[in-house]
mmCIF file of C-alpha atoms in Angstrom:
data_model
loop_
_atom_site.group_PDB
_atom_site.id
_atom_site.type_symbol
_atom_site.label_atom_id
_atom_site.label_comp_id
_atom_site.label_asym_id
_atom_site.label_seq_id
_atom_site.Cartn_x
_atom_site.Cartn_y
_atom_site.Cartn_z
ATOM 1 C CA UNK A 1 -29.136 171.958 44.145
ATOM 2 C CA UNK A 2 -26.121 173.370 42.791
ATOM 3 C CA UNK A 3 -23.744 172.995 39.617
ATOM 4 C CA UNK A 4 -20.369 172.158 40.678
ATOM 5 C CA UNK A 5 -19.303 171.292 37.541
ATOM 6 C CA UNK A 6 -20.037 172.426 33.649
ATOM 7 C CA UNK A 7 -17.362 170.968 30.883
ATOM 8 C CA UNK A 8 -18.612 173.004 28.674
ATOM 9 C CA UNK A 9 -17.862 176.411 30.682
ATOM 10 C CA UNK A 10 -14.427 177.684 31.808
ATOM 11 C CA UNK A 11 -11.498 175.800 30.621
ATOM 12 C CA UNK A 12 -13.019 172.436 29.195
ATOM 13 C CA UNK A 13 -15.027 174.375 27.125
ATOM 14 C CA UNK A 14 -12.299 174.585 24.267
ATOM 15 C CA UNK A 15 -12.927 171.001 23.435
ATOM 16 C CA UNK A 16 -17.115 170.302 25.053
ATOM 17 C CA UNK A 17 -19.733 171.213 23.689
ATOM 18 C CA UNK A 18 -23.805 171.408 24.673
ATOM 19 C CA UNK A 19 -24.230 168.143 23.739
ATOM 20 C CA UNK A 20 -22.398 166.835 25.945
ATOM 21 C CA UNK A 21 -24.132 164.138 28.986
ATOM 22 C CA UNK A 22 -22.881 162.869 32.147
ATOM 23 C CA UNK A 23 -23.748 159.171 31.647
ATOM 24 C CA UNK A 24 -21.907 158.121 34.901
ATOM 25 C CA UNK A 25 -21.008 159.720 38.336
ATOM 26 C CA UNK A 26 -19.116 157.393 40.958
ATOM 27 C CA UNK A 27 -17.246 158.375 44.402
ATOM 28 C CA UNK A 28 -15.358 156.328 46.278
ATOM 29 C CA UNK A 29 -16.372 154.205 49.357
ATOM 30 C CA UNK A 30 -12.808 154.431 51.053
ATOM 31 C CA UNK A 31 -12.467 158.351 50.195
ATOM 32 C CA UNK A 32 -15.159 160.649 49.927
ATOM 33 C CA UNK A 33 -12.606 163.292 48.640
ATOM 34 C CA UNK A 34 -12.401 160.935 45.491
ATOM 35 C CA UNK A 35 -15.473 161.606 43.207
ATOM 36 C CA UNK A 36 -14.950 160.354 39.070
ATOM 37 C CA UNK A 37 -17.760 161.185 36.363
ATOM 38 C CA UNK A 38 -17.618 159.808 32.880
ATOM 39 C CA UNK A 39 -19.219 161.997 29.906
ATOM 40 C CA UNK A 40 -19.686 161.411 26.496
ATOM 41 C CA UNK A 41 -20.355 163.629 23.250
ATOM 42 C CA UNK A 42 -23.226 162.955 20.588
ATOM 43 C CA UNK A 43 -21.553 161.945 17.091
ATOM 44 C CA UNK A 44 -18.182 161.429 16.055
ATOM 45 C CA UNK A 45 -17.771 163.998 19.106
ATOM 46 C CA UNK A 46 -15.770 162.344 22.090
ATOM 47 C CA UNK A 47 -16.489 162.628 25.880
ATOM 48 C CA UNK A 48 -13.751 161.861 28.638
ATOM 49 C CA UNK A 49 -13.278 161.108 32.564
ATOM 50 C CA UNK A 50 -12.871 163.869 35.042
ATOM 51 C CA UNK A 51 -11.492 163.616 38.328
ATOM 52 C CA UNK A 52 -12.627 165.448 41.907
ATOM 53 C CA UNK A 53 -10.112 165.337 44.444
ATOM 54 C CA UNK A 54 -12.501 167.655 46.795
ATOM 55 C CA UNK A 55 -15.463 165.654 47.049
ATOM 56 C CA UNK A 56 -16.644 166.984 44.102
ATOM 57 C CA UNK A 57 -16.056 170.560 44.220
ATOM 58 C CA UNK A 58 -13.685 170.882 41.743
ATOM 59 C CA UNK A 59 -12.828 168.807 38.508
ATOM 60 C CA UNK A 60 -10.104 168.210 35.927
ATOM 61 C CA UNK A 61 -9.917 165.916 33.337
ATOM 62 C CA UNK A 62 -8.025 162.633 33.427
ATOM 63 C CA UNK A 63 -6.400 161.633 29.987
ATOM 64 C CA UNK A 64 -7.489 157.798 28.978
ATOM 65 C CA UNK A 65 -6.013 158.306 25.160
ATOM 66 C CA UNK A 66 -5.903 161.641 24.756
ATOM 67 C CA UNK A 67 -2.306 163.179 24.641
ATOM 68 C CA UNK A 68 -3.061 166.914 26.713
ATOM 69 C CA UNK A 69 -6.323 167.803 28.426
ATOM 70 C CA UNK A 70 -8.928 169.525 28.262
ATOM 71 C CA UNK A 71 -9.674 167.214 24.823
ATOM 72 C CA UNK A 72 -12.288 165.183 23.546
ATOM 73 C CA UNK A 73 -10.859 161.518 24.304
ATOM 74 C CA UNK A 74 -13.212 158.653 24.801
ATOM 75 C CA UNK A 75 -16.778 158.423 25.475
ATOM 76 C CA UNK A 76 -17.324 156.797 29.036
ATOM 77 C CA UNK A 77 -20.487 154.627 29.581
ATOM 78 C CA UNK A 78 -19.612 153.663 33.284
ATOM 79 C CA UNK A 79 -17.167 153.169 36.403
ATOM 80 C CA UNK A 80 -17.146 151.246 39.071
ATOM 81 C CA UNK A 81 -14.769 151.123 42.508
ATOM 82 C CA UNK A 82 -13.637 147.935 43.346
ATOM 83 C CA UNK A 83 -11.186 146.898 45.952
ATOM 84 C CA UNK A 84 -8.827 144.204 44.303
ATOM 85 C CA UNK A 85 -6.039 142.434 46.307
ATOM 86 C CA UNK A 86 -4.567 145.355 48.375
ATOM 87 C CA UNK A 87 -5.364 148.501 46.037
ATOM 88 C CA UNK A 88 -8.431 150.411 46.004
ATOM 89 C CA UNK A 89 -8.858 150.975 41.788
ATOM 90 C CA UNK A 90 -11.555 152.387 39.227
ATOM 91 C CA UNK A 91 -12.809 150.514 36.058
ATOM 92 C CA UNK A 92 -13.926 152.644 33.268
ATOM 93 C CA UNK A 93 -16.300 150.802 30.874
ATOM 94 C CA UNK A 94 -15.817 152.766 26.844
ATOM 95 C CA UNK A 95 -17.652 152.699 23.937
ATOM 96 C CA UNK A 96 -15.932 151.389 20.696
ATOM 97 C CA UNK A 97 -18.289 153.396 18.542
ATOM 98 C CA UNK A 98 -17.123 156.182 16.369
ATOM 99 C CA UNK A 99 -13.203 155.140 16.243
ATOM 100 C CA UNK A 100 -13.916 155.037 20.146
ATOM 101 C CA UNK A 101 -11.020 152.348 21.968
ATOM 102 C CA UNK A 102 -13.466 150.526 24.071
ATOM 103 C CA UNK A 103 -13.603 148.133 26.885
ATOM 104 C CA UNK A 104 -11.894 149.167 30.476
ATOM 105 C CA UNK A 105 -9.306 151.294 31.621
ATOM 106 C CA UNK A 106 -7.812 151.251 35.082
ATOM 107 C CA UNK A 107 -7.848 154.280 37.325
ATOM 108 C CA UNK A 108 -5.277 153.665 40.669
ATOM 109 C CA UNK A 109 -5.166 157.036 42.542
ATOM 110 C CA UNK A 110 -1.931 157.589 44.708
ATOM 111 C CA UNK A 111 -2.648 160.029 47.399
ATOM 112 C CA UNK A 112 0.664 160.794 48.168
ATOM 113 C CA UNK A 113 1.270 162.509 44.773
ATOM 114 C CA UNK A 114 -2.627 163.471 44.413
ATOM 115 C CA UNK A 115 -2.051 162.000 41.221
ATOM 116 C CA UNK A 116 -4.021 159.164 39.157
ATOM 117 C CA UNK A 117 -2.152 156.293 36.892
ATOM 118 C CA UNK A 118 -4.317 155.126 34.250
ATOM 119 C CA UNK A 119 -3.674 151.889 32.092
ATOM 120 C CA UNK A 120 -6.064 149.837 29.845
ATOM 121 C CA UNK A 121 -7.278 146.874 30.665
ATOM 122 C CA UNK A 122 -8.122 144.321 28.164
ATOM 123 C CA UNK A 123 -4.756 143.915 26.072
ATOM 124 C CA UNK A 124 -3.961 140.231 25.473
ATOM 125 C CA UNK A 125 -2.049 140.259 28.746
ATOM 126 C CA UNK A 126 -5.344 140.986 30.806
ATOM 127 C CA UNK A 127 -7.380 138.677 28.885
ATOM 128 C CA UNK A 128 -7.617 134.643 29.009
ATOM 129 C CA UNK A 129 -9.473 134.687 25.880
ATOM 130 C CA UNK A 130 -8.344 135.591 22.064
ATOM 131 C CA UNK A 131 -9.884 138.285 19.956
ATOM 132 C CA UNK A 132 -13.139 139.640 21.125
ATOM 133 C CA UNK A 133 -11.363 143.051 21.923
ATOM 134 C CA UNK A 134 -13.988 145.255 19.969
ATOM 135 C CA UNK A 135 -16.496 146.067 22.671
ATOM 136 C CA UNK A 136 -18.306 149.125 24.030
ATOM 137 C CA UNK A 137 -19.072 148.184 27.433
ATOM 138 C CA UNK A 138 -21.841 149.670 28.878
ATOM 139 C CA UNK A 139 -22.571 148.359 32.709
ATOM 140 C CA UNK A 140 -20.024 147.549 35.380
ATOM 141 C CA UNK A 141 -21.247 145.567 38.058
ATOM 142 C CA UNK A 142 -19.676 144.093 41.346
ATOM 143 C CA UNK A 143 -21.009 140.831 42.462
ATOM 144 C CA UNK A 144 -22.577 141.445 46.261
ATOM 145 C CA UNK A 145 -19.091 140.146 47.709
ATOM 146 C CA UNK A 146 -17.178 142.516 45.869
ATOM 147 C CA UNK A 147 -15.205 139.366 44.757
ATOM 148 C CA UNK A 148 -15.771 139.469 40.646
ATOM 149 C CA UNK A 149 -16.283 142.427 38.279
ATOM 150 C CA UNK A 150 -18.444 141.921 35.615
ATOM 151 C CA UNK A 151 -18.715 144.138 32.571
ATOM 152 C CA UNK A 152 -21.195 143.558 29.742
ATOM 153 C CA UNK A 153 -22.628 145.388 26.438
ATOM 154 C CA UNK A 154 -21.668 144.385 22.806
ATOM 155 C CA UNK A 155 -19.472 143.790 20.564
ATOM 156 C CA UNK A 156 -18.734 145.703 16.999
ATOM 157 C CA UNK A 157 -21.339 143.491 14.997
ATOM 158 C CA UNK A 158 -24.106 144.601 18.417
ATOM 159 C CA UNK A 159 -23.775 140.472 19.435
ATOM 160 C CA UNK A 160 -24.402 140.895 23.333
ATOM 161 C CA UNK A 161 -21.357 140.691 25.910
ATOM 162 C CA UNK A 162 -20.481 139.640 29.153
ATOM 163 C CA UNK A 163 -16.833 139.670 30.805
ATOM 164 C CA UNK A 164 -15.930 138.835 34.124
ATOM 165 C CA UNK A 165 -12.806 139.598 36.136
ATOM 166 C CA UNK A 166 -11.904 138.133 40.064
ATOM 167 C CA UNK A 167 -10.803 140.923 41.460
ATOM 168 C CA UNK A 168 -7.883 139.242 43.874
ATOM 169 C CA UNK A 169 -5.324 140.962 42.015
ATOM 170 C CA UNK A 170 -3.926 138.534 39.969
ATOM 171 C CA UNK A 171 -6.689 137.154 37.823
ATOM 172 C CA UNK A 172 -7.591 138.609 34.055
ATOM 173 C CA UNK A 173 -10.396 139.041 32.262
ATOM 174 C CA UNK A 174 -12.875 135.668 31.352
ATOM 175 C CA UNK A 175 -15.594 135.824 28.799
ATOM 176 C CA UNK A 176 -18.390 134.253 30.030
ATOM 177 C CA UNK A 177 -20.599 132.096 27.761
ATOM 178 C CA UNK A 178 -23.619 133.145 26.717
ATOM 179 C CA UNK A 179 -24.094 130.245 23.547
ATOM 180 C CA UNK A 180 -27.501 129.252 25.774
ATOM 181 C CA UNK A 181 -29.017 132.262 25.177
ATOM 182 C CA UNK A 182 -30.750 133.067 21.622
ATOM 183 C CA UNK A 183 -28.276 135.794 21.134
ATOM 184 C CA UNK A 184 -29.389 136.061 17.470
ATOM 185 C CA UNK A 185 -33.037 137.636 18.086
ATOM 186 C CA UNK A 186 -31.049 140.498 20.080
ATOM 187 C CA UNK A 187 -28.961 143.622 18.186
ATOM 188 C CA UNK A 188 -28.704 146.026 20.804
ATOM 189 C CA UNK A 189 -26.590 144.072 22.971
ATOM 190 C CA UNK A 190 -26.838 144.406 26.605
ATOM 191 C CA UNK A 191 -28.126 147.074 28.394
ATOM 192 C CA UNK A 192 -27.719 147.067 31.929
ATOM 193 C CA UNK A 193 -26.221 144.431 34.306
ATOM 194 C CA UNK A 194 -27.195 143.434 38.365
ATOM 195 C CA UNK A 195 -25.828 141.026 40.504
ATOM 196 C CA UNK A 196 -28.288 139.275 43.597
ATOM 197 C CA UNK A 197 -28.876 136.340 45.183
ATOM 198 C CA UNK A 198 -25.411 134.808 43.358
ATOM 199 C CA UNK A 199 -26.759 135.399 40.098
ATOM 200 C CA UNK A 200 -25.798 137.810 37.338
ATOM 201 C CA UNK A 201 -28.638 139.076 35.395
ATOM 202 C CA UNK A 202 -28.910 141.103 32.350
ATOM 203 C CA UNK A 203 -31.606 143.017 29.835
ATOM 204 C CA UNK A 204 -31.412 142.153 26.070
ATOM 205 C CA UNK A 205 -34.220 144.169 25.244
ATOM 206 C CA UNK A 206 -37.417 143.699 26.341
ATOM 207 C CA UNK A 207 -36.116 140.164 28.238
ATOM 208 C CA UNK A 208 -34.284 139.679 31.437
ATOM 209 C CA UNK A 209 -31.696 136.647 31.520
ATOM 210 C CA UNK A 210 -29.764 136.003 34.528
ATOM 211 C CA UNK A 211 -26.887 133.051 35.136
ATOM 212 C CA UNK A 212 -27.410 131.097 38.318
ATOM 213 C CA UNK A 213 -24.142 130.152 39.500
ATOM 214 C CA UNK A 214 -25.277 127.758 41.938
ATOM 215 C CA UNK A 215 -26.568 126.221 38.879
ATOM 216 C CA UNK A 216 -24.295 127.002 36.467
ATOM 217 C CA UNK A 217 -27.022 127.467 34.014
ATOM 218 C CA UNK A 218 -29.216 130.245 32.099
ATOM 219 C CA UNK A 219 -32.787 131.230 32.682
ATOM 220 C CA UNK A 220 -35.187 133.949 31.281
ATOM 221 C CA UNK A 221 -36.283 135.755 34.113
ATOM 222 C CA UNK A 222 -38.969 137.947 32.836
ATOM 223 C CA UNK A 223 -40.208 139.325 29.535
ATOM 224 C CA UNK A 224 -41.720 142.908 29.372
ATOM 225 C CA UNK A 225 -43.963 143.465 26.381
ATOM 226 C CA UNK A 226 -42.721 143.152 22.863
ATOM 227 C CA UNK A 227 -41.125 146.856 22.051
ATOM 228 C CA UNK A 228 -39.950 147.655 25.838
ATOM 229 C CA UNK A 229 -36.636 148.749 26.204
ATOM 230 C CA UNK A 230 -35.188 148.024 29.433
#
């Protein structure tokens, strides 16, 4: 094993320090070349989103909200590559915490200018829902025929949540509804996210609730000792 990349040595050092963790790595199916990793920074500290163009050999930073790099700029729980309608993009799931700005950005790399345009994701525009724009989203997770994009964690009061986007191009954000579940016995929010067998699941804890759409209903799937967290 080697390091191929340290933020907090060379030139990202001026804004990383040793606390900083990788919580995401993610390269692309269509171009190996393309390789994204999301950090963040304990505290009040901020991570950001850097960007191989080599297959991983080299990285720079990508600015989400940040006006120059190398800066602190958001923390970044996860990405995911999706193909919707024609393009080839990256969502970027951020935390809210600490002043963070939350929910998804939207990575489209052009390869003719070996250059990325970024743009976020969940204005009112991108949303057919009102308010409920205070998230840190945690998981990303592309149901198994890459059709829908689902994106789940919680919101600024730790109430679990779970978004979903059809990824044809055209469609915006939906929040799905989770009034079924006992949302109330749960502050952590959601934790990680799957999709199999056309159903979304997701951990609250020590539980694991999944939506059958063939149903179009809610079940608890399994329940780890009181105290587990999944």
């Amino acid at each position: 094993w080697n390091t191929v990349f340290d933020p907090v040595a060379g030139s990202a050092g001026v804004a990383f320090h040793y606390g900083t963790k990788f919580k995401t790595v993610e390269q692309s199916p269509t171009d190996p070349n393309i390789v994204l990793a999301g950090a963040i920074q304990e505290g009040t500290l901020k991570g950001g989103l850097f960007a191989s163009q080599d297959g991983g050999n080299t990285f720079t930073q990508i600015a989400l909200t940040a006006s120059s790099t190398p800066s602190q700029d958001e923390d970044v729980m996860d990405i995911e590559f999706v193909q919707e309608g024609a393009d080839e993009v990256a969502y970027v799931a951020l935390s809210y915490d600490d002043a963070g700005t939350g929910n998804v950005f939207k990575i489209v790399h052009d390869a003719s200018s070996a250059s990325f345009t970024v743009t976020y994701n969940f204005d009112a525009a991108d949303c057919d829902f009102t308010g409920h724009n205070e998230n840190t989203l945690v998981d990303l997770q592309l149901s198994a025929d890459g059709t829908t994009l689902f994106a789940a964690g919680r919101d600024a009061s730790s109430t679990p949540v779970l978004y979903a986007k059809d990824m044809d191009g055209a469609s915006n954000w939906e929040r799905m509804d989770m009034t079924a579940l006992p949302l109330s016995d749960y502050d952590r929010g959601i934790s990680a996210l799957a999709f199999g067998n056309n159903r979304v699941f997701i951990s609250l804890d020590e539980d694991i609730y999944f939506y059958d759409f063939d149903n179009a209903a809610w079940s608890l799937g399994y329940s780890y000792p009181e105290g587990t967290q999944i």
